[in-house]
Short mmCIF file of C-alpha atoms and ligand atoms in Angstrom, two decimals:
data_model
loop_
_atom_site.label_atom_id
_atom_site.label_comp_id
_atom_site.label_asym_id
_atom_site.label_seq_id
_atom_site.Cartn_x
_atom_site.Cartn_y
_atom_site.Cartn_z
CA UNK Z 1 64.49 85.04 99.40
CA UNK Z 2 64.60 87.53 96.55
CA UNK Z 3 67.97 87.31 94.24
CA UNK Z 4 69.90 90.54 94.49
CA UNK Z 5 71.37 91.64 90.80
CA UNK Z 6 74.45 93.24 90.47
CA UNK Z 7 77.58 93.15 88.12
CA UNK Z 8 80.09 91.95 89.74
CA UNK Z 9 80.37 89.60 92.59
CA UNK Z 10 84.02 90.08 94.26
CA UNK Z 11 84.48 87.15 96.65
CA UNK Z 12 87.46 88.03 99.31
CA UNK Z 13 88.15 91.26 101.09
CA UNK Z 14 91.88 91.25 101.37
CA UNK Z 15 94.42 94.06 99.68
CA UNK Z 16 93.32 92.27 96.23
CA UNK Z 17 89.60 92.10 96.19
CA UNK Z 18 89.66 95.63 98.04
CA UNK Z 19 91.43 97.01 95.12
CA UNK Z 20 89.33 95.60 92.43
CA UNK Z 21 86.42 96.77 94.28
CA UNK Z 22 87.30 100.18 94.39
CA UNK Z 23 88.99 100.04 91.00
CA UNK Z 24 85.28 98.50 89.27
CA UNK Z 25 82.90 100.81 91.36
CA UNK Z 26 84.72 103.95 90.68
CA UNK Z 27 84.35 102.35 86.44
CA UNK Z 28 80.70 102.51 87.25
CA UNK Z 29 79.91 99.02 87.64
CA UNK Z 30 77.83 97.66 90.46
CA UNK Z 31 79.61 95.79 93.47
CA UNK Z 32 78.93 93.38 96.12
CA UNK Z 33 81.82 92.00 97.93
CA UNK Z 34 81.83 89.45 100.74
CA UNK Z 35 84.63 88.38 102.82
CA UNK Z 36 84.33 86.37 106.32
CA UNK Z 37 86.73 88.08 108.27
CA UNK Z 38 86.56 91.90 107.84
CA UNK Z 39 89.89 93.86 107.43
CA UNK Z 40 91.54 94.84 110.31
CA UNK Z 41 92.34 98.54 110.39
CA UNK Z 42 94.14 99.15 112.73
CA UNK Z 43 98.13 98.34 113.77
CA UNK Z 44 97.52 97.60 117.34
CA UNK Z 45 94.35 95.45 116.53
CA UNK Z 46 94.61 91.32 116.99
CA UNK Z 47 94.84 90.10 113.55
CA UNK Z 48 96.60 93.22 112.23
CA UNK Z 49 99.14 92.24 109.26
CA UNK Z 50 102.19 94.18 109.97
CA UNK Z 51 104.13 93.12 106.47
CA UNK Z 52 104.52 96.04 104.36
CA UNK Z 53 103.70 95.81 100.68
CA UNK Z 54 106.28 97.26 97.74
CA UNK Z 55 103.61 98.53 95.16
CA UNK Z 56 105.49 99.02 91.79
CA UNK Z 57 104.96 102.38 89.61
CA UNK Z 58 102.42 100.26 87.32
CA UNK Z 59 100.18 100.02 90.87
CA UNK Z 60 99.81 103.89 90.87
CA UNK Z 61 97.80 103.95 87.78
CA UNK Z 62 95.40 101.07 89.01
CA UNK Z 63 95.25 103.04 92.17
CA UNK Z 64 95.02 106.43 90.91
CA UNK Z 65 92.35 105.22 88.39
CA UNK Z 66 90.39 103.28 91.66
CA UNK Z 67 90.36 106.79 93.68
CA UNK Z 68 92.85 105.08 95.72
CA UNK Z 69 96.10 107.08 95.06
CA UNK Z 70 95.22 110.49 97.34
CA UNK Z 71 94.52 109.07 100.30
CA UNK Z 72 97.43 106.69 99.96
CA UNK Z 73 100.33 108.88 98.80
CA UNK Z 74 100.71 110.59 102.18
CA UNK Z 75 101.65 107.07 103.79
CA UNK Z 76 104.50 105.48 101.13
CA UNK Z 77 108.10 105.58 101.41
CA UNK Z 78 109.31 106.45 97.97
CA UNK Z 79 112.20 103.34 96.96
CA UNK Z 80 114.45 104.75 94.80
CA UNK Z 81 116.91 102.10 94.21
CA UNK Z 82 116.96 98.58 95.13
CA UNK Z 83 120.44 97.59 96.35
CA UNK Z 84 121.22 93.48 95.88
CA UNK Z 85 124.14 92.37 98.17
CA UNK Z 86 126.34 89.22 97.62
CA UNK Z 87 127.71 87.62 101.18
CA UNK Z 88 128.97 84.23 101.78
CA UNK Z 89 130.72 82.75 104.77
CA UNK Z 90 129.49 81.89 108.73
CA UNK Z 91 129.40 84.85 109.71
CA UNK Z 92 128.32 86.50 106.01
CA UNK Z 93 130.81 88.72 104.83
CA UNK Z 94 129.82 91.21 101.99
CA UNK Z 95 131.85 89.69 98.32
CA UNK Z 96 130.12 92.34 96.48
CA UNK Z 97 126.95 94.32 95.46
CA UNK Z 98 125.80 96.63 93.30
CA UNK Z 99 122.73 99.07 92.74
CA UNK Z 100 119.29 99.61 90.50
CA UNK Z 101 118.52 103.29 90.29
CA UNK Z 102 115.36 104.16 89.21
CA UNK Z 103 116.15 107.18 87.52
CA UNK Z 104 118.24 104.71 85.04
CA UNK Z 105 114.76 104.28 83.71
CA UNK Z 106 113.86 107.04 83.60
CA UNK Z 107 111.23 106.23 85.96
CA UNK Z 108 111.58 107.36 89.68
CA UNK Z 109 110.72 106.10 92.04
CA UNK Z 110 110.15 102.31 91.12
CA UNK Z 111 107.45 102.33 93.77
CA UNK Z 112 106.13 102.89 97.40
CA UNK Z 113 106.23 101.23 100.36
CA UNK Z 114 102.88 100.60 102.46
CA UNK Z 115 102.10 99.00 105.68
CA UNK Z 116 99.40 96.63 104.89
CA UNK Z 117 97.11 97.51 107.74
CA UNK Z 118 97.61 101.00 106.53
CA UNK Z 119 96.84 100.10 103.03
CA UNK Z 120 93.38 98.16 104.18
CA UNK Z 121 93.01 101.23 106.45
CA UNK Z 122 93.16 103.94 103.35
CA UNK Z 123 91.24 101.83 100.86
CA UNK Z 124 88.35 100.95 103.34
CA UNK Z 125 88.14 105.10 103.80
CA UNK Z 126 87.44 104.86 99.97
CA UNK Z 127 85.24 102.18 99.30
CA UNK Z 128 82.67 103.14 102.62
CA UNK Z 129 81.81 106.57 100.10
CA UNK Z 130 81.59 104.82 97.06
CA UNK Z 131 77.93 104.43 96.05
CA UNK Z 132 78.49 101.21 93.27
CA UNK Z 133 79.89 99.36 96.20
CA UNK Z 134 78.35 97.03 98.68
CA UNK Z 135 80.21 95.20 100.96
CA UNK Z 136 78.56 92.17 102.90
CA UNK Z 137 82.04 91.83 105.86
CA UNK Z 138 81.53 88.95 108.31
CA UNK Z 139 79.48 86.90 105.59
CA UNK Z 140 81.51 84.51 102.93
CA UNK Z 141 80.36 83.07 99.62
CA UNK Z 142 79.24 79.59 99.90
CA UNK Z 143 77.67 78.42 96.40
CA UNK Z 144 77.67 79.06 92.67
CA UNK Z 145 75.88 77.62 89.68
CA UNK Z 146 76.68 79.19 85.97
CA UNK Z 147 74.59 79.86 83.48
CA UNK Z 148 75.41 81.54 79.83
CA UNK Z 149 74.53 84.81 80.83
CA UNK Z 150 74.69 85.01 84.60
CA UNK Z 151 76.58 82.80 87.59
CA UNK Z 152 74.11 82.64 90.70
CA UNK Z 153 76.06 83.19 93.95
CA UNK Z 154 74.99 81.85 97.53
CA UNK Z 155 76.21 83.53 100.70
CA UNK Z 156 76.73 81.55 103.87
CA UNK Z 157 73.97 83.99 105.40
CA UNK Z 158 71.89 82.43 102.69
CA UNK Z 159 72.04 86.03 100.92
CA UNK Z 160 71.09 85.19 96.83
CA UNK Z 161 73.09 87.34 93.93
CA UNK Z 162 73.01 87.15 90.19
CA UNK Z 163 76.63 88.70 88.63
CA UNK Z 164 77.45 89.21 85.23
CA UNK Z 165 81.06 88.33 86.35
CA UNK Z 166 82.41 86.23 89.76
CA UNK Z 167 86.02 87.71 90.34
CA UNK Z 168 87.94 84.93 92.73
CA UNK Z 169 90.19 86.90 94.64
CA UNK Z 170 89.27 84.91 98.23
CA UNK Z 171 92.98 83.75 98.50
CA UNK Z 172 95.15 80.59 98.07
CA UNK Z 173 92.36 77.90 99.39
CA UNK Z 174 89.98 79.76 97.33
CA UNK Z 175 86.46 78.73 98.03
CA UNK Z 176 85.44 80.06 94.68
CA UNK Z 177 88.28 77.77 92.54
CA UNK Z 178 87.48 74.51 95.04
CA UNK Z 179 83.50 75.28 93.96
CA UNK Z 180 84.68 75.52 89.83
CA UNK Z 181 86.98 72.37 90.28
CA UNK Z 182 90.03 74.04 89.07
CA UNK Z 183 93.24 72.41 90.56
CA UNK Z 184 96.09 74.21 91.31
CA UNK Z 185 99.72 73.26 91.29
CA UNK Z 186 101.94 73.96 94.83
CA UNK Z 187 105.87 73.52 95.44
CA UNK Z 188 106.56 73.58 98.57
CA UNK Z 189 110.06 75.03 99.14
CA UNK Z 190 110.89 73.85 102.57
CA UNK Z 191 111.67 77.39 103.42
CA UNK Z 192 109.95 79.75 105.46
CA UNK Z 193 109.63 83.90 106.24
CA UNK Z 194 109.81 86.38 109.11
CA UNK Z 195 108.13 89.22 108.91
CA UNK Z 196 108.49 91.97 111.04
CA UNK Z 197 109.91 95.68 111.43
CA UNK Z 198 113.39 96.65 112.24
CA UNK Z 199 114.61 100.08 113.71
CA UNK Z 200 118.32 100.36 112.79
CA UNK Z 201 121.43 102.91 113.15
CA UNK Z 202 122.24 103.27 109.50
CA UNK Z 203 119.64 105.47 107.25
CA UNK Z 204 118.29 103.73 104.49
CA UNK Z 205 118.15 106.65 102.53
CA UNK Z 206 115.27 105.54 100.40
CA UNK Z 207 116.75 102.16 99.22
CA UNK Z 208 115.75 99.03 99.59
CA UNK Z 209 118.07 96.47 100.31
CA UNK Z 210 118.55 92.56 99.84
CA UNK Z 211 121.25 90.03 101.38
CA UNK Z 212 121.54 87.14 99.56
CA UNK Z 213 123.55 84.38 101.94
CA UNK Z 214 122.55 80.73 101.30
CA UNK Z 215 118.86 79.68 102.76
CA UNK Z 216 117.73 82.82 101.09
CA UNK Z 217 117.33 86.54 101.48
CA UNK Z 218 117.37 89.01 104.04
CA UNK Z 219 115.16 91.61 102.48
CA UNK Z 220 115.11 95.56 104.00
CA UNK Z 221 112.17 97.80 102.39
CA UNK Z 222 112.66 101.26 103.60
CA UNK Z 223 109.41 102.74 106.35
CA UNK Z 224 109.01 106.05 107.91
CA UNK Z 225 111.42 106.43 111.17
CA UNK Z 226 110.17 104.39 114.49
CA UNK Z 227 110.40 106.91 117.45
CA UNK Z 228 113.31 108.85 115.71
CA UNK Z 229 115.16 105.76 113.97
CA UNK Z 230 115.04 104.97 110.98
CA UNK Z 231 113.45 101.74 110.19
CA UNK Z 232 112.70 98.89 107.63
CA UNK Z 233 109.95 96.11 107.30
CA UNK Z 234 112.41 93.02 107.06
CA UNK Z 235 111.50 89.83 105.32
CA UNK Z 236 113.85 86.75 106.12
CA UNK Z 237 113.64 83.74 104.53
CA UNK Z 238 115.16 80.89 105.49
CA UNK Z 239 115.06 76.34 105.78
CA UNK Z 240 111.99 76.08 107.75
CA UNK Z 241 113.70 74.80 111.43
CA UNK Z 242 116.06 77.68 111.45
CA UNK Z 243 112.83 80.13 110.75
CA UNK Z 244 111.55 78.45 113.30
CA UNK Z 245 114.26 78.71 115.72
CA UNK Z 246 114.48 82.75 114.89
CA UNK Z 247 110.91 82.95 115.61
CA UNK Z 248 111.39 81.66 119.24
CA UNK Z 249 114.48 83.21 120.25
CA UNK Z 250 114.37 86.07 122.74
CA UNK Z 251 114.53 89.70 121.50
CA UNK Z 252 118.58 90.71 122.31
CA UNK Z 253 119.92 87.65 120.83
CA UNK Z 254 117.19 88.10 117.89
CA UNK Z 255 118.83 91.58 117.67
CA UNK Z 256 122.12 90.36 117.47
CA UNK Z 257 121.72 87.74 114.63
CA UNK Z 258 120.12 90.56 112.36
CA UNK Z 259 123.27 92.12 112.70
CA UNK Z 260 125.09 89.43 111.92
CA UNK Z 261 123.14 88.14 109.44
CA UNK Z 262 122.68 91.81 107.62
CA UNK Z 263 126.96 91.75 107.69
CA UNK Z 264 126.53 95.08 109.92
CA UNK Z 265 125.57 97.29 106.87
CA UNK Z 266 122.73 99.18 109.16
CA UNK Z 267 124.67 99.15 112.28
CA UNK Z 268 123.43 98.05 115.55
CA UNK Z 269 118.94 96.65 114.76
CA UNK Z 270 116.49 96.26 116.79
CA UNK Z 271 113.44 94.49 116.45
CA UNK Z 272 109.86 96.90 117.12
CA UNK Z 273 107.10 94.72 115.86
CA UNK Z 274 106.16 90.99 117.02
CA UNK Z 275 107.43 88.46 114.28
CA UNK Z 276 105.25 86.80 111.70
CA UNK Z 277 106.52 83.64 109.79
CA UNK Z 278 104.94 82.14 106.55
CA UNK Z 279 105.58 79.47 104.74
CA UNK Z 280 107.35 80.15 101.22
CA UNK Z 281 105.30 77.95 98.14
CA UNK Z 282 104.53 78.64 94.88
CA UNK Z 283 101.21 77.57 93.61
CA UNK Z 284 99.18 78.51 90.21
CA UNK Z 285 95.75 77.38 89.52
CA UNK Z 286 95.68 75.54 86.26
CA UNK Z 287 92.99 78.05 84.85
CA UNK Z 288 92.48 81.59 85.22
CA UNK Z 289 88.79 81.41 83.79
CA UNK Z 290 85.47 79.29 84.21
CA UNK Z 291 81.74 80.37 82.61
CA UNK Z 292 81.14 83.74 84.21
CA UNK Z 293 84.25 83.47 86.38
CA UNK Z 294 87.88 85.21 86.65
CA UNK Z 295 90.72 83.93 89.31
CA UNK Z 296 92.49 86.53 90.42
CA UNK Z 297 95.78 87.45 92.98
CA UNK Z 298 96.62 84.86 95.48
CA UNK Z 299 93.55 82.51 94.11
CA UNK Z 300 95.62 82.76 91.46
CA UNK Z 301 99.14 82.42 92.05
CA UNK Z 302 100.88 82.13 94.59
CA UNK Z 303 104.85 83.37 94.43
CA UNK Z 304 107.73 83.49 96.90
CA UNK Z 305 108.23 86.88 98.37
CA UNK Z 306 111.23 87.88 96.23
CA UNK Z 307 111.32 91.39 94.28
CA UNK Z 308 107.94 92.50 95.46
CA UNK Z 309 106.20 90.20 92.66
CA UNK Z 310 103.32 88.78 94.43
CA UNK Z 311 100.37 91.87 95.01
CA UNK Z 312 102.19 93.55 92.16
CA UNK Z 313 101.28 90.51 89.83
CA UNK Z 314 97.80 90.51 91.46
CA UNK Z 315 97.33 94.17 90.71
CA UNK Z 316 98.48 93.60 86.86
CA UNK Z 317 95.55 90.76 86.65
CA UNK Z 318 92.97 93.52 87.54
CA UNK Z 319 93.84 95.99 85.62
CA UNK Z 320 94.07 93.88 82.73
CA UNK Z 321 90.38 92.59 83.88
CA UNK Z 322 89.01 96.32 84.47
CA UNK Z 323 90.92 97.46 81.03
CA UNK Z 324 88.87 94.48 79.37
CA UNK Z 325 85.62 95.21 80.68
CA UNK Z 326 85.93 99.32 80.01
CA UNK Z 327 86.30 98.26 76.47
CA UNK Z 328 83.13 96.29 76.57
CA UNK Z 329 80.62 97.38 79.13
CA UNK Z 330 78.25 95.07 77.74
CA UNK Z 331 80.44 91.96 77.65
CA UNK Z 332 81.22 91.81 80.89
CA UNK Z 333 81.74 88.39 81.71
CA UNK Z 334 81.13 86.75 78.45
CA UNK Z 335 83.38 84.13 77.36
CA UNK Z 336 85.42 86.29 74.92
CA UNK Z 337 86.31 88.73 77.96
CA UNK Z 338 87.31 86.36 79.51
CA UNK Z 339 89.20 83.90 76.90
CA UNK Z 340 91.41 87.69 76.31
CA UNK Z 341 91.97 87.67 80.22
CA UNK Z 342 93.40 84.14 80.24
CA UNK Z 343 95.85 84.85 77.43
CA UNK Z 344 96.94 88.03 78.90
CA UNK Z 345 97.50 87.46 82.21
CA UNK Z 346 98.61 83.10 81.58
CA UNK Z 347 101.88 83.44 80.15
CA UNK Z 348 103.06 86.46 82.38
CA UNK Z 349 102.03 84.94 85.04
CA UNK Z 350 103.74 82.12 84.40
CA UNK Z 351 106.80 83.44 83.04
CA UNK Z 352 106.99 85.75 86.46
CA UNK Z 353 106.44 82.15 88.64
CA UNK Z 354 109.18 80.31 86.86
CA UNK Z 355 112.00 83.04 87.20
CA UNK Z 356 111.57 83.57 90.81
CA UNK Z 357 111.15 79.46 91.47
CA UNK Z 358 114.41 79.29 89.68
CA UNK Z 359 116.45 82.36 91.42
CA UNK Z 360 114.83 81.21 94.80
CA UNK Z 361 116.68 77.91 94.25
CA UNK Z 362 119.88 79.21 92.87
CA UNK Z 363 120.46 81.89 94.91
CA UNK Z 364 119.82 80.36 98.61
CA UNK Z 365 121.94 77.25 97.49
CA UNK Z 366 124.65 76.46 99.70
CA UNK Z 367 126.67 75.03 96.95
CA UNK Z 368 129.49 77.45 96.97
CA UNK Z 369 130.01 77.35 92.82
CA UNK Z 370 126.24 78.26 92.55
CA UNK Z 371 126.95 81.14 95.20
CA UNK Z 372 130.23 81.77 92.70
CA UNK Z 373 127.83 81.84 89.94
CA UNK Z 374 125.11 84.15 92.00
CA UNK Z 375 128.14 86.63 92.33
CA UNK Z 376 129.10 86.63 88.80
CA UNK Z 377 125.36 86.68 87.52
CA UNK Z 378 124.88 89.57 89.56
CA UNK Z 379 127.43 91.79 88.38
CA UNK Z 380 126.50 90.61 84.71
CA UNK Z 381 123.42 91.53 85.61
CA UNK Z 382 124.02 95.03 86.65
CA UNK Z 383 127.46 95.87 84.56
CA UNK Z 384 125.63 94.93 80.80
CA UNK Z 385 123.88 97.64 80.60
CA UNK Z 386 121.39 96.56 78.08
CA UNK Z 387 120.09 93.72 80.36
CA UNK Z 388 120.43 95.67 83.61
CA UNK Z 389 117.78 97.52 81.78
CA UNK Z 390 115.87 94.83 80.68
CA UNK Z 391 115.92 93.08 83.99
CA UNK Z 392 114.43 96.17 85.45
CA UNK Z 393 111.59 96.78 83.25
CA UNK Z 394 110.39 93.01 83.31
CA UNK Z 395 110.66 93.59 87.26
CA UNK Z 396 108.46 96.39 86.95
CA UNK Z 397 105.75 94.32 85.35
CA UNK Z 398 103.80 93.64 81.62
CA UNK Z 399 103.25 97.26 79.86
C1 LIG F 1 106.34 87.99 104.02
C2 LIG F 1 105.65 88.44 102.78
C3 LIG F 1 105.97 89.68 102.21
C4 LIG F 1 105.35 90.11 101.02
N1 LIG F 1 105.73 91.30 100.45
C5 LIG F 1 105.17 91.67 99.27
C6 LIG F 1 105.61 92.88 98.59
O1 LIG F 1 106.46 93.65 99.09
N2 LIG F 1 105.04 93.19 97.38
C7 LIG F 1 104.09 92.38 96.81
O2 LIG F 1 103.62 92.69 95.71
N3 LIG F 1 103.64 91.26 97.44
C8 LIG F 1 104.16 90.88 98.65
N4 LIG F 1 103.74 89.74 99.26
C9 LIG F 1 102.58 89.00 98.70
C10 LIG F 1 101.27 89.62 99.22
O3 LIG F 1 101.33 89.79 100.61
C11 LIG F 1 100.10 88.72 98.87
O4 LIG F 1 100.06 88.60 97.46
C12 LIG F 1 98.77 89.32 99.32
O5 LIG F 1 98.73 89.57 100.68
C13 LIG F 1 97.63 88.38 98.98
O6 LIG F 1 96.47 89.15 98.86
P1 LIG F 1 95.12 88.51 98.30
O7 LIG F 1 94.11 89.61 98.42
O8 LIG F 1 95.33 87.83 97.01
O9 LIG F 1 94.80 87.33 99.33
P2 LIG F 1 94.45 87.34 100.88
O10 LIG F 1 95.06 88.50 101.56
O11 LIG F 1 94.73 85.98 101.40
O12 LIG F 1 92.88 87.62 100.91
C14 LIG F 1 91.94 86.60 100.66
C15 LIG F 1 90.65 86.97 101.39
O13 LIG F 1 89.64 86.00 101.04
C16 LIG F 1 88.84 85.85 102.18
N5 LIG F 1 88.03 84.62 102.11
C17 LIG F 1 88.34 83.36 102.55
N6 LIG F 1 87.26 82.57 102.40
C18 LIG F 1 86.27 83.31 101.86
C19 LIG F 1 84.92 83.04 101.49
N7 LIG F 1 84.34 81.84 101.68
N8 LIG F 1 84.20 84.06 100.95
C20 LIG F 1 84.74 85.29 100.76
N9 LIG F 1 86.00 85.60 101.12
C21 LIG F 1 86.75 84.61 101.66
C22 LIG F 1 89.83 85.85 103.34
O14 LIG F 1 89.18 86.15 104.57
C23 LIG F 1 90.80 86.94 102.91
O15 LIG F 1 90.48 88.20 103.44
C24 LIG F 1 104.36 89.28 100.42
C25 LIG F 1 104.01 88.05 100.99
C26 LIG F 1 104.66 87.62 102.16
C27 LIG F 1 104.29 86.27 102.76
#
């Protein structure tokens, strides 16, 4: 069989290898992307991830540069604050909180919430009219070999490509890393997360809300109303038997403990979507780059969902990757492109894994002087307002 040429080989189809696709074909470069399991575009549809996804302000730019950003706007809730509550106690009672305003950066709104299907949904639209993309769905890469100026790619249909440059973004068992022998490091948190979306009484005027309690937060990100009431996509995280426990129990008692658990700040909740639970680990490959090759997103690293960090970090690795090649059309993929991704995206990305590893383990301690301290650190954090600000821009991602 005759070997296909093309730029760039994007192995994995979900929201990060859609993205880069889009965000590389609309640059001008040629495209093939494969991914087993196409994305599901619809809410209804088995398979259909109902999470919602927090893009940050720096996303826009990637998206608006990708062609993305029109047919996406019309489906985001702006967040324009995020609001960080304190409670302690069976049952939680509030000990204090306090608010990030966007506009304190001058910057409003920090971002938009999506629905994922409906992201997959918008940015399919997008990539079926763009010429320098091909996309082989249903069929999954299954072999590479590297060579100084090309890496020769084997699909499982037997399909043969030459790419200047392999971009990994096939997920956390990526096929693509296992095939390059780079290890990756996991800690396992013995906690887990339910996903799922809440309608509630109380508005959330735009804000997006975490409950810190011990066993970890109970996170509210603000989605258009659910037949007339407003509504949130909730992420719970908590010690893996009382996740599971949660998942199990029957809707009205389900509905109940939300309420309790959320210290009746939104009034009576109800649950309106089934319940997803994943496990919470952190995990980083121990190289970002092989001959030819750049690990992206979840292939990456792999982050507890706290402060909408994970796709936003994934995002940040390809525009640094499409930046890079832009500069250098012709060194696409060479070993200097890629030797300037792995210092600019390493230490960030490892910086951004280390501070949410250690404020996942302070603040879901049960150990009421670290929830003393979590109180304290809080209102530090928000009160100084020299590091509120510096908090917020770090938050926000590398400039
Ligand atoms: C509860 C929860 C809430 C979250 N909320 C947020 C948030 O608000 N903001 C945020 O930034 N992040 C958030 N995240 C993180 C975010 O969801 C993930 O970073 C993101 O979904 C991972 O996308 P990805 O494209 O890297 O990987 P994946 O979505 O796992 O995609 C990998 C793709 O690779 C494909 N693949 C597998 N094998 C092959 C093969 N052989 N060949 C080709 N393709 C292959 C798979 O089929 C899959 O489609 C959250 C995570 C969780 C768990």
């Amino acid at each position: 069989m005759k070997r296909e040429k093309t730029d760039i080989f994007i192995s994995g189809g979900g929201p990060a290898g859609l993205s880069a696709a889009a965000a590389f074909g609309r640059a001008g470069f040629s495209v093939i992307l494969a991914d087993p399991s196409p994305p599901v575009t619809e809410g209804d549809a088995e398979g259909s991830d109902l999470r919602s996804t927090a893009f940050l302000q720096p996303a826009r730019r990637l998206f608006e540069d990708a062609g993305l950003w029109e047919g996406l706007a019309p489906f985001g809730v702006a967040l324009q604050a995020l609001r960080i509550v304190d409670t302690a106690g069976e049952p939680p009672a509030l000990r204090g909180e306090r608010a990030f305003r966007s506009d304190d950066m001058g910057t409003a709104p920090f971002g938009w919430n999506f629905l994922n299907w409906v992201f997959r949904r918008e940015v399919m639209k997008r990539l079926e009219q763009e010429p320098n993309v091909s996309l082989r769905l249903g069929r999954g890469f299954r072999a590479l070999v590297t060579r100084t100026d090309e890496a020769l790619v084997t699909l499982d249909d037997g399909t043969r490509l030459s790419a200047r440059l392999v971009i990994a973004a096939d997920g956390r068992n990526s096929p693509v890393r296992d095939a390059l022998g780079i290890g990756v490091r996991v800690t396992r948190h013995g906690q887990k997360s339910l996903a799922f979306t809440a309608a509630h009484q109380v508005a959330h005027g735009n804000v997006s809300t975490e409950i810190y309690h011990h066993g970890g937060p109970f996170t509210m990100v603000p989605l258009p109303d659910v037949d007339g009431q407003p509504a949130s996509a909730v992420v719970w995280m908590n010690p893996g038997r009382r996740a599971a426990e949660l998942l199990a129990m029957e809707p009205a008692r389900f509905n109940a403990e939300m309420e309790r658990r959320s210290a009746g700040l939104f009034g009576r909740m109800k649950l309106v979507s089934r319940r997803a639970m994943f496990p919470i680990v952190s995990q980083r490959a121990s190289r970002l780059v092989a001959a030819r090759c750049a690990i992206v997103a979840e292939a990456a690293h792999v982050l507890p969902p706290i402060g909408a960090q994970g796709l936003n970090t994934s995002l940040n690795d390809i525009a640094r990757l499409l930046e890079l090649a832009r500069a250098n059309p012709d060194g696409l993929g060479s070993a200097a492109m890629l030797a300037a991704f792995e210092r600019a995206r390493g230490p960030d990305i490892a910086r951004r894994a280390r501070a949410i590893d250690l404020f996942n383990r302070v603040t879901r301690s049960p150990s009421r002087p670290l929830q003393d301290m979590r109180l304290i650190g809080l209102k530090m954090a928000h009160d100084i307002v020299p590091l509120r600000q510096a908090l917020m821009r770090a938050g926000m991602g590398p400039r």
